[in-house]
mmCIF file of C-alpha atoms in Angstrom:
data_model
loop_
_atom_site.group_PDB
_atom_site.id
_atom_site.type_symbol
_atom_site.label_atom_id
_atom_site.label_comp_id
_atom_site.label_asym_id
_atom_site.label_seq_id
_atom_site.Cartn_x
_atom_site.Cartn_y
_atom_site.Cartn_z
ATOM 1 C CA UNK A 1 114.941 120.613 163.742
ATOM 2 C CA UNK A 2 117.459 119.754 161.031
ATOM 3 C CA UNK A 3 117.654 120.046 157.254
ATOM 4 C CA UNK A 4 119.956 117.791 155.261
ATOM 5 C CA UNK A 5 121.509 118.361 151.840
ATOM 6 C CA UNK A 6 123.548 115.655 150.126
ATOM 7 C CA UNK A 7 126.254 116.273 147.557
ATOM 8 C CA UNK A 8 129.139 114.486 145.884
ATOM 9 C CA UNK A 9 127.304 111.995 143.723
ATOM 10 C CA UNK A 10 128.224 111.375 140.131
ATOM 11 C CA UNK A 11 129.300 108.875 137.502
ATOM 12 C CA UNK A 12 132.333 106.697 138.192
ATOM 13 C CA UNK A 13 133.868 103.550 136.778
ATOM 14 C CA UNK A 14 133.794 100.278 138.660
ATOM 15 C CA UNK A 15 136.638 100.207 141.151
ATOM 16 C CA UNK A 16 136.603 103.956 141.568
ATOM 17 C CA UNK A 17 135.811 106.095 144.581
ATOM 18 C CA UNK A 18 133.438 108.842 145.598
ATOM 19 C CA UNK A 19 132.907 110.790 148.788
ATOM 20 C CA UNK A 20 129.390 111.875 149.590
ATOM 21 C CA UNK A 21 128.722 114.749 151.944
ATOM 22 C CA UNK A 22 125.621 115.592 153.926
ATOM 23 C CA UNK A 23 125.473 119.144 155.192
ATOM 24 C CA UNK A 24 123.092 119.734 158.076
ATOM 25 C CA UNK A 25 121.535 122.952 159.229
ATOM 26 C CA UNK A 26 120.554 123.328 162.842
ATOM 27 C CA UNK A 27 122.275 123.960 166.113
ATOM 28 C CA UNK A 28 121.659 120.465 167.460
ATOM 29 C CA UNK A 29 123.457 118.487 164.750
ATOM 30 C CA UNK A 30 125.830 116.887 167.219
ATOM 31 C CA UNK A 31 122.869 115.382 169.091
ATOM 32 C CA UNK A 32 121.648 113.366 166.093
ATOM 33 C CA UNK A 33 122.450 109.878 165.018
ATOM 34 C CA UNK A 34 123.111 109.834 161.279
ATOM 35 C CA UNK A 35 122.825 107.259 158.547
ATOM 36 C CA UNK A 36 123.057 106.714 154.822
ATOM 37 C CA UNK A 37 120.475 104.793 152.822
ATOM 38 C CA UNK A 38 120.264 104.122 149.123
ATOM 39 C CA UNK A 39 117.531 103.306 146.656
ATOM 40 C CA UNK A 40 118.124 101.787 143.261
ATOM 41 C CA UNK A 41 115.610 102.333 140.485
ATOM 42 C CA UNK A 42 112.543 100.207 141.054
ATOM 43 C CA UNK A 43 113.773 98.873 144.397
ATOM 44 C CA UNK A 44 113.174 99.512 148.082
ATOM 45 C CA UNK A 45 115.317 101.941 150.012
ATOM 46 C CA UNK A 46 118.008 100.013 151.852
ATOM 47 C CA UNK A 47 120.367 100.717 154.704
ATOM 48 C CA UNK A 48 124.001 101.480 153.941
ATOM 49 C CA UNK A 49 125.760 102.824 157.041
ATOM 50 C CA UNK A 50 125.069 104.512 160.369
ATOM 51 C CA UNK A 51 127.052 106.526 162.873
ATOM 52 C CA UNK A 52 126.238 107.442 166.452
ATOM 53 C CA UNK A 53 125.790 111.012 167.603
ATOM 54 C CA UNK A 54 129.352 111.217 168.891
ATOM 55 C CA UNK A 55 130.894 109.298 166.019
ATOM 56 C CA UNK A 56 132.072 106.624 168.417
ATOM 57 C CA UNK A 57 130.090 103.794 166.857
ATOM 58 C CA UNK A 58 129.502 102.837 163.245
ATOM 59 C CA UNK A 59 127.544 100.086 161.551
ATOM 60 C CA UNK A 60 127.532 98.937 157.936
ATOM 61 C CA UNK A 61 125.436 96.808 155.671
ATOM 62 C CA UNK A 62 127.243 93.614 154.741
ATOM 63 C CA UNK A 63 127.180 94.641 151.096
ATOM 64 C CA UNK A 64 129.401 97.674 151.731
ATOM 65 C CA UNK A 65 131.470 96.615 154.739
ATOM 66 C CA UNK A 66 135.161 97.047 154.064
ATOM 67 C CA UNK A 67 134.526 99.357 151.118
ATOM 68 C CA UNK A 68 132.533 102.258 152.571
ATOM 69 C CA UNK A 69 133.344 104.434 155.572
ATOM 70 C CA UNK A 70 130.922 106.727 157.353
ATOM 71 C CA UNK A 71 132.279 109.611 159.391
ATOM 72 C CA UNK A 72 131.135 112.910 160.811
ATOM 73 C CA UNK A 73 132.578 116.291 161.627
ATOM 74 C CA UNK A 74 130.239 117.841 164.134
ATOM 75 C CA UNK A 75 131.866 121.298 164.190
ATOM 76 C CA UNK A 76 131.276 121.413 160.420
ATOM 77 C CA UNK A 77 127.754 119.972 160.707
ATOM 78 C CA UNK A 78 128.640 117.380 158.092
ATOM 79 C CA UNK A 79 128.490 113.625 157.721
ATOM 80 C CA UNK A 80 130.435 111.798 155.015
ATOM 81 C CA UNK A 81 130.295 108.527 153.169
ATOM 82 C CA UNK A 82 133.597 107.533 151.620
ATOM 83 C CA UNK A 83 132.921 104.910 148.966
ATOM 84 C CA UNK A 84 135.821 102.890 147.606
ATOM 85 C CA UNK A 85 136.004 99.926 145.240
ATOM 86 C CA UNK A 86 132.645 100.854 143.797
ATOM 87 C CA UNK A 87 130.621 98.231 141.975
ATOM 88 C CA UNK A 88 127.822 98.595 139.434
ATOM 89 C CA UNK A 89 125.404 97.278 142.042
ATOM 90 C CA UNK A 90 126.184 100.346 144.170
ATOM 91 C CA UNK A 91 124.300 102.449 141.633
ATOM 92 C CA UNK A 92 121.460 104.195 143.449
ATOM 93 C CA UNK A 93 120.212 107.445 144.857
ATOM 94 C CA UNK A 94 121.911 107.914 148.216
ATOM 95 C CA UNK A 95 120.034 109.577 151.059
ATOM 96 C CA UNK A 96 121.278 111.063 154.297
ATOM 97 C CA UNK A 97 119.093 110.589 157.372
ATOM 98 C CA UNK A 98 119.067 111.941 160.918
ATOM 99 C CA UNK A 99 117.442 110.625 164.073
ATOM 100 C CA UNK A 100 117.520 111.138 167.841
ATOM 101 C CA UNK A 101 120.735 110.244 169.569
ATOM 102 C CA UNK A 102 119.132 107.224 171.227
ATOM 103 C CA UNK A 103 118.791 105.652 167.784
ATOM 104 C CA UNK A 104 122.431 104.672 168.052
ATOM 105 C CA UNK A 105 123.432 102.940 164.822
ATOM 106 C CA UNK A 106 120.059 101.632 163.708
ATOM 107 C CA UNK A 107 119.462 100.294 160.215
ATOM 108 C CA UNK A 108 115.694 100.855 160.418
ATOM 109 C CA UNK A 109 114.227 103.549 158.207
ATOM 110 C CA UNK A 110 111.427 104.361 160.621
ATOM 111 C CA UNK A 111 113.698 105.615 163.413
ATOM 112 C CA UNK A 112 115.097 108.469 161.340
ATOM 113 C CA UNK A 113 113.097 111.679 161.394
ATOM 114 C CA UNK A 114 114.823 113.771 158.747
ATOM 115 C CA UNK A 115 115.934 112.973 155.223
ATOM 116 C CA UNK A 116 117.897 114.723 152.532
ATOM 117 C CA UNK A 117 116.848 115.025 148.912
ATOM 118 C CA UNK A 118 119.241 112.358 147.689
ATOM 119 C CA UNK A 119 122.226 112.347 145.370
ATOM 120 C CA UNK A 120 122.665 110.021 142.402
ATOM 121 C CA UNK A 121 125.608 107.631 142.280
ATOM 122 C CA UNK A 122 126.123 105.723 139.044
ATOM 123 C CA UNK A 123 128.858 103.114 138.682
ATOM 124 C CA UNK A 124 129.639 101.945 135.169
ATOM 125 C CA UNK A 125 130.949 98.473 134.401
#
């Protein structure tokens, strides 16, 4: 019921910032829980951040807590990931994911039904 397209990735220096965007198509965007995952080359896809359908609850992986902020603008059908104080270990392809509203702020990959194509984030040392 929803298609997701990420944008905003790129090459930045350590300590820099990027804001990723995930544009969703579909009239029921506001009913979906949203999350960001990332996958470094040769590694498993890992959870980064999640936000509830209303935006009232957020949850972050310990590795990004205090540096990354997930937010959403339902009228614009967009979810964001503001990434500050970037580290080389943040280098990965970042994926946007959507799931039913009952998902809440889950970190489990298998509860999300829809995925974007990914956007590359590279942090140089």
